[in-house]
PDB file of C-alpha atoms in Angstrom:
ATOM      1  CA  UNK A   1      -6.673 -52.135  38.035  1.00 91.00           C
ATOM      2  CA  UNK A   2      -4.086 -52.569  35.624  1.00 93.00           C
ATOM      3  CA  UNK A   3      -5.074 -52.271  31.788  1.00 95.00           C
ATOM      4  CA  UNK A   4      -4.391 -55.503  31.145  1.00 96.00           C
ATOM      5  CA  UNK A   5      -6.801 -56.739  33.884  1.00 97.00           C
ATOM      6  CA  UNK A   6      -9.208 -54.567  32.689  1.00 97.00           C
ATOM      7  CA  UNK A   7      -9.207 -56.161  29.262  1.00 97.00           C
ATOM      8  CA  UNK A   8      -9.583 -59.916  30.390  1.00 97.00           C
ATOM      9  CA  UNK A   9     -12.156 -58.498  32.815  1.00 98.00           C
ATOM     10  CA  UNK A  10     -14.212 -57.640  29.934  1.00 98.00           C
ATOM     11  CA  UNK A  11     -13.332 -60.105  27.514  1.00 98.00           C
ATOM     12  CA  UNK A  12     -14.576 -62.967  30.258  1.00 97.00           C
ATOM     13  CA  UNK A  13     -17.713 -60.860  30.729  1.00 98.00           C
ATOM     14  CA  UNK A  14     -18.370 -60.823  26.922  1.00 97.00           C
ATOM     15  CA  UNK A  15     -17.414 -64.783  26.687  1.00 97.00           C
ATOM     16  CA  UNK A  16     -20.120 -65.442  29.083  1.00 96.00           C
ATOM     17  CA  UNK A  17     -22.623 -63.078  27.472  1.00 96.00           C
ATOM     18  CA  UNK A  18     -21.766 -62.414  24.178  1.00 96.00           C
ATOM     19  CA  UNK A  19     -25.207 -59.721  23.133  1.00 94.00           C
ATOM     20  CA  UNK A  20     -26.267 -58.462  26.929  1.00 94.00           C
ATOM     21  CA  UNK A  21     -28.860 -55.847  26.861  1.00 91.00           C
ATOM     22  CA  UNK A  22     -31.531 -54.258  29.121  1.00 93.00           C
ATOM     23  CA  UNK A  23     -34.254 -56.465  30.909  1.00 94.00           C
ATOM     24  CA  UNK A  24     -36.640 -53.974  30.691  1.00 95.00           C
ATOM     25  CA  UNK A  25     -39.446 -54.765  27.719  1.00 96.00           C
ATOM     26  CA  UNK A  26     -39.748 -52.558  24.738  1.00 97.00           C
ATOM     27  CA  UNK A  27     -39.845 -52.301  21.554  1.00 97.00           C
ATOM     28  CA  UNK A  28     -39.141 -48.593  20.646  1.00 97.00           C
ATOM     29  CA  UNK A  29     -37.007 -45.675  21.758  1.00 98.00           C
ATOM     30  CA  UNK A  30     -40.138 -44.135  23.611  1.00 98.00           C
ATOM     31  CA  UNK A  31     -41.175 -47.370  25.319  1.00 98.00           C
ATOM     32  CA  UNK A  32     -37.708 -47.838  26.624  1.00 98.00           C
ATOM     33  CA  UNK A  33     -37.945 -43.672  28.156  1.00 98.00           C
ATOM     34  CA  UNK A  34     -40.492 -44.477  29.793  1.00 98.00           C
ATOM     35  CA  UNK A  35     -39.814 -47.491  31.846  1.00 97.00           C
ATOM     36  CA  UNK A  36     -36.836 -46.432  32.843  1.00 96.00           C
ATOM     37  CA  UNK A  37     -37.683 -43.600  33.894  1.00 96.00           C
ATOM     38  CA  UNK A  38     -40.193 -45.374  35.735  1.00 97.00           C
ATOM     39  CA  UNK A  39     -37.744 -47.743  36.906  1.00 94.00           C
ATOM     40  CA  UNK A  40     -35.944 -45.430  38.864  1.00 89.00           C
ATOM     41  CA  UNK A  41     -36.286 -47.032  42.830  1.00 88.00           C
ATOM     42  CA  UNK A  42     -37.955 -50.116  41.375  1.00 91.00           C
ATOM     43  CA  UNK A  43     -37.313 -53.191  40.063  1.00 92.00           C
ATOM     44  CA  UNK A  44     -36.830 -54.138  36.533  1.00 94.00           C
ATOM     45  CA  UNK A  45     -39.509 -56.963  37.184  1.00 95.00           C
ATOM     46  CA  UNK A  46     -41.857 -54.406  38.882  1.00 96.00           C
ATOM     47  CA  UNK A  47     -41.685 -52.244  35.889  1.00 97.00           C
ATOM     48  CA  UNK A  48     -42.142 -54.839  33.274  1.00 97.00           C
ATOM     49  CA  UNK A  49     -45.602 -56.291  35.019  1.00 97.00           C
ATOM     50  CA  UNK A  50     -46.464 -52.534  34.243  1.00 96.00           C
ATOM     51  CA  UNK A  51     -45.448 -51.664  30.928  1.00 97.00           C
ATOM     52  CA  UNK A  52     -46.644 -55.360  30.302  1.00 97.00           C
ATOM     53  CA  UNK A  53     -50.687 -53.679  30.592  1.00 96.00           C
ATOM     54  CA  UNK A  54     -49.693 -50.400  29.750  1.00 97.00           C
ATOM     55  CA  UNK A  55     -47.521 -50.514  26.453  1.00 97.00           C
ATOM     56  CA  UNK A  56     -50.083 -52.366  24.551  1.00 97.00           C
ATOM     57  CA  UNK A  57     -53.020 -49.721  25.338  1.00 96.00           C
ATOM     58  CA  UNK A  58     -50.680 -46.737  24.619  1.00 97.00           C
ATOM     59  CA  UNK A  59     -46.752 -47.122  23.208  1.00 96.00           C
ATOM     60  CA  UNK A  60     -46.594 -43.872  21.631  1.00 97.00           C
ATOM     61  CA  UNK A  61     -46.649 -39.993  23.602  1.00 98.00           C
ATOM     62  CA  UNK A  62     -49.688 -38.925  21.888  1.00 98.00           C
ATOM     63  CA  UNK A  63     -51.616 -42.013  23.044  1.00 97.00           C
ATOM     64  CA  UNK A  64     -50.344 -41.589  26.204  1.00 97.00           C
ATOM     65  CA  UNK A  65     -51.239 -38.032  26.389  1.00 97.00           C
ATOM     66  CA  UNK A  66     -54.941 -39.435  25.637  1.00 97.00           C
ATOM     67  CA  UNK A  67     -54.625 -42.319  28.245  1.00 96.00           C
ATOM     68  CA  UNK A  68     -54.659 -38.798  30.819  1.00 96.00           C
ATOM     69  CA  UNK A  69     -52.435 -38.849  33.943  1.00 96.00           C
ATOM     70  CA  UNK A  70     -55.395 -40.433  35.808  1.00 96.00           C
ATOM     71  CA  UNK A  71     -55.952 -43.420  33.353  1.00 96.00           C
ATOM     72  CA  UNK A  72     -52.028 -43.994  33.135  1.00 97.00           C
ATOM     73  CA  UNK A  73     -51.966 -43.814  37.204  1.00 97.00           C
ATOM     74  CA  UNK A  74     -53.983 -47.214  37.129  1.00 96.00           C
ATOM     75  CA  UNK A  75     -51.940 -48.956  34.995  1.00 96.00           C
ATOM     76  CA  UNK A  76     -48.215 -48.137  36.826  1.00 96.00           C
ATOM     77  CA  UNK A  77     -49.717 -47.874  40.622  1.00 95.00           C
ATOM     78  CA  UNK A  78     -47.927 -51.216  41.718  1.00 94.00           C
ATOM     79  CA  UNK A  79     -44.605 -48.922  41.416  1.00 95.00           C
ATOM     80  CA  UNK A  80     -43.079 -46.812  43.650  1.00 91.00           C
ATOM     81  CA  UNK A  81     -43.838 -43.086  43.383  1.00 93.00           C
ATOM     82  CA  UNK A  82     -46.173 -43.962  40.766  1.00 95.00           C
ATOM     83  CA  UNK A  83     -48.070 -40.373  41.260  1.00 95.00           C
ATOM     84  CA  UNK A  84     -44.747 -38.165  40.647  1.00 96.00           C
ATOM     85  CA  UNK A  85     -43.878 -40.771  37.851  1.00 97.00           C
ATOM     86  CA  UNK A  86     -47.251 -40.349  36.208  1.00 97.00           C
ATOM     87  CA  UNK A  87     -46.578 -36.757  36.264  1.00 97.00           C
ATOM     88  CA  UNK A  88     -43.368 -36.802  34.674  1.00 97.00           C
ATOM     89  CA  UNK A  89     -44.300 -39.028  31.996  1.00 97.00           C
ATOM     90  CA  UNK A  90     -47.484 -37.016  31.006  1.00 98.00           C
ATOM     91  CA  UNK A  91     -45.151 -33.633  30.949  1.00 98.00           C
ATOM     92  CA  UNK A  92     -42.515 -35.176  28.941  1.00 98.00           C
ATOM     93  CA  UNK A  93     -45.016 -37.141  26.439  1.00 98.00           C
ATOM     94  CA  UNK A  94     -46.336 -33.224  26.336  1.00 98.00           C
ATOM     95  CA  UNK A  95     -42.831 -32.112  24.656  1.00 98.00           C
ATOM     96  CA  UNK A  96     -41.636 -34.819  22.950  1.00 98.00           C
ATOM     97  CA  UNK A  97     -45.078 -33.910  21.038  1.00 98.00           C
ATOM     98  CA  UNK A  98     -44.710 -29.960  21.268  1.00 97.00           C
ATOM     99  CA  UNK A  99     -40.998 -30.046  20.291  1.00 97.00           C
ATOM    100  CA  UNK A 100     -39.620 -33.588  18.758  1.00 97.00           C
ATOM    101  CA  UNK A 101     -42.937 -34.493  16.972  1.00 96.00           C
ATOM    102  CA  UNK A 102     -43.675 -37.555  19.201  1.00 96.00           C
ATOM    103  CA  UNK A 103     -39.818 -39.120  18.689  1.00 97.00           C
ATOM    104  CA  UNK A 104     -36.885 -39.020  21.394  1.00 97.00           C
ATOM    105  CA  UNK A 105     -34.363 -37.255  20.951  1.00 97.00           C
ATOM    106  CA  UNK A 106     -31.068 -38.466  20.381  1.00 96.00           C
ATOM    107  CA  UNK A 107     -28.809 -36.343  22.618  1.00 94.00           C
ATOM    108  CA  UNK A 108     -28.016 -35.460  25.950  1.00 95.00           C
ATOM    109  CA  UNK A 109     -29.085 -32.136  26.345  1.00 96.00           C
ATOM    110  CA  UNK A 110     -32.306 -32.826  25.317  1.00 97.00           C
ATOM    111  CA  UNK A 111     -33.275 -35.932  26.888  1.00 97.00           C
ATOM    112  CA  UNK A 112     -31.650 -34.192  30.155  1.00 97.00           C
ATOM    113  CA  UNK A 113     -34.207 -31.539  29.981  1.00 97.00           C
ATOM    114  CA  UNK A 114     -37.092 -33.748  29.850  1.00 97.00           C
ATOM    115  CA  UNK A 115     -39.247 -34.230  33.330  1.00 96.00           C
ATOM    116  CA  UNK A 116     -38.054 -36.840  35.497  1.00 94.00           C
ATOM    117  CA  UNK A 117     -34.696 -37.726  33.603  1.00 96.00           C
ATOM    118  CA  UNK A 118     -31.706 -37.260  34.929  1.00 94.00           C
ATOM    119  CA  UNK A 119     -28.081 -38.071  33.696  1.00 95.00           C
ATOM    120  CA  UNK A 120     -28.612 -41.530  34.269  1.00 94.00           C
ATOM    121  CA  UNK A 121     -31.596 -42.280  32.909  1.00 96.00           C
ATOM    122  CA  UNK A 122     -30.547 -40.333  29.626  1.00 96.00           C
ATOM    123  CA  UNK A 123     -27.226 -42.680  29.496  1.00 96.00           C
ATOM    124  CA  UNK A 124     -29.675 -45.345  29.501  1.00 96.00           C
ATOM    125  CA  UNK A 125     -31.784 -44.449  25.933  1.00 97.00           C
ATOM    126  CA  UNK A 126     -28.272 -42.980  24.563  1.00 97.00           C
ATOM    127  CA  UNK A 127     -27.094 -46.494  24.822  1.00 95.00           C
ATOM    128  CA  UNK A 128     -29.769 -49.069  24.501  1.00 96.00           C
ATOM    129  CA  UNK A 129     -32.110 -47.264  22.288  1.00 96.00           C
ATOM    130  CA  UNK A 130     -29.218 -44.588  19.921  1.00 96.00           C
ATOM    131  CA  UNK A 131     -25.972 -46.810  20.117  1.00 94.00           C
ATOM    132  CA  UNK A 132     -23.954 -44.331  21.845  1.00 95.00           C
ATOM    133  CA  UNK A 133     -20.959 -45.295  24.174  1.00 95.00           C
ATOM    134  CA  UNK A 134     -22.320 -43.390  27.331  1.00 95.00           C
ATOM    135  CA  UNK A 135     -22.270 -45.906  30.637  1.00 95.00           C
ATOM    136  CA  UNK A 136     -25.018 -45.217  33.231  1.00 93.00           C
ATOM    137  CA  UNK A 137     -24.066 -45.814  36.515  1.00 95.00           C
ATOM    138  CA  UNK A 138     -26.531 -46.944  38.623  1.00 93.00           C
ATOM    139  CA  UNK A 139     -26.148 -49.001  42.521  1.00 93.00           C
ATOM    140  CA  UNK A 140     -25.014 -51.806  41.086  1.00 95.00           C
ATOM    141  CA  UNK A 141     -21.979 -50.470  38.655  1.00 97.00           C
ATOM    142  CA  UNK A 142     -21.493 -48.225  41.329  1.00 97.00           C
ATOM    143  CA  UNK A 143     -20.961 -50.958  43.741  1.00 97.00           C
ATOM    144  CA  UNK A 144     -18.962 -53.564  41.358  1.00 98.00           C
ATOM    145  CA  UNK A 145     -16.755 -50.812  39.941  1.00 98.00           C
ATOM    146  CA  UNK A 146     -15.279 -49.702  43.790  1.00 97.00           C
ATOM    147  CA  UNK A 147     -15.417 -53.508  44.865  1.00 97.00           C
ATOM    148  CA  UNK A 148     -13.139 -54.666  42.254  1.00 97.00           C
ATOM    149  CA  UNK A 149     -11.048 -51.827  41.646  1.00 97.00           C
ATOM    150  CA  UNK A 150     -11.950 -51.312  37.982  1.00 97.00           C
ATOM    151  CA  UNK A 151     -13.299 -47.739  38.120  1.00 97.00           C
ATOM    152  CA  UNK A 152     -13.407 -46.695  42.231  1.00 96.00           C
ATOM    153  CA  UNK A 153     -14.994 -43.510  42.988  1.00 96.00           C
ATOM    154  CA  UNK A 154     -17.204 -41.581  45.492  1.00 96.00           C
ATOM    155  CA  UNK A 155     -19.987 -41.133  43.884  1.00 96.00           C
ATOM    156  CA  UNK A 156     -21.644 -42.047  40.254  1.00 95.00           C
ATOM    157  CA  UNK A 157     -20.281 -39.284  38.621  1.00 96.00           C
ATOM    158  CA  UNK A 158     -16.573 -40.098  39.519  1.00 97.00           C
ATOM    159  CA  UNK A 159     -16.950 -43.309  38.730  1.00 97.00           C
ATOM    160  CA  UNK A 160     -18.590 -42.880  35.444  1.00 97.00           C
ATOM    161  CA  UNK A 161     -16.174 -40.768  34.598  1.00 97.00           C
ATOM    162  CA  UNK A 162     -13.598 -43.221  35.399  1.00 97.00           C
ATOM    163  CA  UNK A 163     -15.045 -45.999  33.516  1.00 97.00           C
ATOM    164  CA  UNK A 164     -15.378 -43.132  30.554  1.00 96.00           C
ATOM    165  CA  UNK A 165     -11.216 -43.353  31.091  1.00 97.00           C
ATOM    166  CA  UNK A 166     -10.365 -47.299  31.589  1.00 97.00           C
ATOM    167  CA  UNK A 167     -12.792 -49.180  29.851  1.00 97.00           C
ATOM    168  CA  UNK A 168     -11.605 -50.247  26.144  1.00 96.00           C
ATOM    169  CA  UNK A 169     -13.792 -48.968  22.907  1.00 95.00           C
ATOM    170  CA  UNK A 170     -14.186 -52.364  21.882  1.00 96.00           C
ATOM    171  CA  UNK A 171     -15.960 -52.958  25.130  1.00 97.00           C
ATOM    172  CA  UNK A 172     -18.023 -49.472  25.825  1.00 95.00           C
ATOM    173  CA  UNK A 173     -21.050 -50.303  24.040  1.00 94.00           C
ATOM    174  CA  UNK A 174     -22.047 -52.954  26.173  1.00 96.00           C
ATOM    175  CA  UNK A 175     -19.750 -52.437  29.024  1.00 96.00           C
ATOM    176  CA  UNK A 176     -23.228 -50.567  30.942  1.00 93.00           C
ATOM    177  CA  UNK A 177     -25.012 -54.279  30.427  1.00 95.00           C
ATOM    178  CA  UNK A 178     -22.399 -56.337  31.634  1.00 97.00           C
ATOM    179  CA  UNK A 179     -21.510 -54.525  34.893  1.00 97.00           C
ATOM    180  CA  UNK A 180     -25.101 -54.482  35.680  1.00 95.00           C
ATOM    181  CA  UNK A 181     -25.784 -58.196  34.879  1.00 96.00           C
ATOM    182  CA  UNK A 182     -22.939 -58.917  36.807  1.00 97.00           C
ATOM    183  CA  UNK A 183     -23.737 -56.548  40.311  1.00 96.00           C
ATOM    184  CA  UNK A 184     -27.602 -57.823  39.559  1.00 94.00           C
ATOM    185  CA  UNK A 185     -26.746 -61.745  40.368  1.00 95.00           C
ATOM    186  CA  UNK A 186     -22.846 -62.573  41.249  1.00 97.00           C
ATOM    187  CA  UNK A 187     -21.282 -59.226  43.024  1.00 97.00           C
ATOM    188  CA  UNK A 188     -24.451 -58.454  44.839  1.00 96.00           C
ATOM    189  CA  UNK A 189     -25.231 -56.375  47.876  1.00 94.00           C
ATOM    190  CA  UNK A 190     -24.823 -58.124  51.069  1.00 93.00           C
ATOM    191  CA  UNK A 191     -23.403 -61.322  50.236  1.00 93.00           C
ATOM    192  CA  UNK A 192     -21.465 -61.460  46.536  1.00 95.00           C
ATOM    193  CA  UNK A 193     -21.106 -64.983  45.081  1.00 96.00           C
ATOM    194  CA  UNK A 194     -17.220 -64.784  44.616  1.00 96.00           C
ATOM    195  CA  UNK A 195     -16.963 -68.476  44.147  1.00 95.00           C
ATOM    196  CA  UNK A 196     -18.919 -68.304  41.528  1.00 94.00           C
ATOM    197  CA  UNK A 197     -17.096 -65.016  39.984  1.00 97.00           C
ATOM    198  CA  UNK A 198     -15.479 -65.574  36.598  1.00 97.00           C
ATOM    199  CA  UNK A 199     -13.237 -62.691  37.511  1.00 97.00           C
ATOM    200  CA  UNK A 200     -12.812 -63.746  41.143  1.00 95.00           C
ATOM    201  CA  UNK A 201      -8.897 -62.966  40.550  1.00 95.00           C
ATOM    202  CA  UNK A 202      -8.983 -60.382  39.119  1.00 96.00           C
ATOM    203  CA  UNK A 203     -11.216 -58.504  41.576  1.00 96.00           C
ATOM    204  CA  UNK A 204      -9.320 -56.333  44.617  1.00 94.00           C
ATOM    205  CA  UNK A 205     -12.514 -57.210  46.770  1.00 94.00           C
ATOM    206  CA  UNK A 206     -10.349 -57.832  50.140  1.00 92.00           C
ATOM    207  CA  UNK A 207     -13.344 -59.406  52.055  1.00 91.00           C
ATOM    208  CA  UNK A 208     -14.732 -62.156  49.150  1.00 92.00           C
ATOM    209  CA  UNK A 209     -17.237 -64.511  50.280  1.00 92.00           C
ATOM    210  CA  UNK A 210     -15.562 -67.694  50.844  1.00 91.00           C
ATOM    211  CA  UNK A 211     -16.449 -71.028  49.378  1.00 87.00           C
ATOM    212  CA  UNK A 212     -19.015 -73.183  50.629  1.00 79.00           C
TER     213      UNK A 212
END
């Protein structure tokens, strides 16, 4: 996709939403760690009727730590893998307690080395919870970045690292958001609304679902 393209790709994206952020509920760094990483082959939705119970009994690692793996079990056991993701989130309350006193950390390498998050979760809390410019790709940027030809790749790494390379600074903070949003309810899985597109023309999607 030509730079140009690129840029009004964007810059419709942002007209439409201007401030796009995460629909997963939280208030704080820590609360945001945790449902994604209990998130990860769920839905936003599923997570949120969670958290929902859970965040208002125990936000914090410590309180979580108290909660026990048991206790916390109850309160995420409508999501999937809910006994590995109990786990995790006990182990890496456990450090963030031990090593960070209670806060996230604010770097890769760290957050990395926590139990249960990967590269994707950590380019989550880098740019929701920190700021940073990091863009996580998950099914859905994975999908709308080959589809349209903004940032194709084989896998999520290529095309992150693409979409490190094309996408403009003025747009990398929320860039994640918006690619998301977008894969989430117009470019989706099995049948993408491409009438409804705002950048129907400027996708390379050969086979676009055709009006009504």
């Amino acid at each position: 996709m030509k730079k140009a393209d690129v840029v009004e790709l964007f810059s419709r994206l942002r007209e439409l939403n201007p401030h796009p952020t995460t629909e997963l509920l939280y208030t704080t760094p820590f609360e945001l760690l945790v449902a994604v990483v209990l998130s990860a082959q769920a839905t936003d939705v599923g997570v949120n009727k969670a958290t929902r119970k859970l965040f208002p009994v125990a936000h914090t690692p410590q309180a979580i730590l108290d909660l026990g793996e048991d206790k916390l079990k109850r309160y995420i056991n409508t999501i999937g893998l809910y006994n590995a993701k109990a786990k995790n989130v006990i182990a890496l309350c456990r450090i963030l307690v031990e090593q960070y006193g209670g806060e996230v950390p604010d770097n890769r390498a760290a957050l990395e080395a926590l139990p249960g998050v990967g590269r994707k979760t950590a380019n989550v809390v880098l740019n929701t919870a920190f700021g940073h410019h990091t863009i996580a790709v998950d099914t859905h940027i994975f999908r709308v970045s080959n589809r349209t030809g903004l940032a194709p790749g084989k896998d999520v790494r290529a095309v992150e690292d693409k979409l490190e390379k094309v996408v403009p600074k003025e747009f990398k903070q929320d860039a994640h958001h918006w690619l998301i949003l977008h894969g989430r309810y117009v470019c989706k899985a099995r049948k993408p609304d491409c009438p409804q597109c705002v950048i129907h023309d400027l996708c390379r999607y050969k086979d676009k679902t055709p009006a009504a």
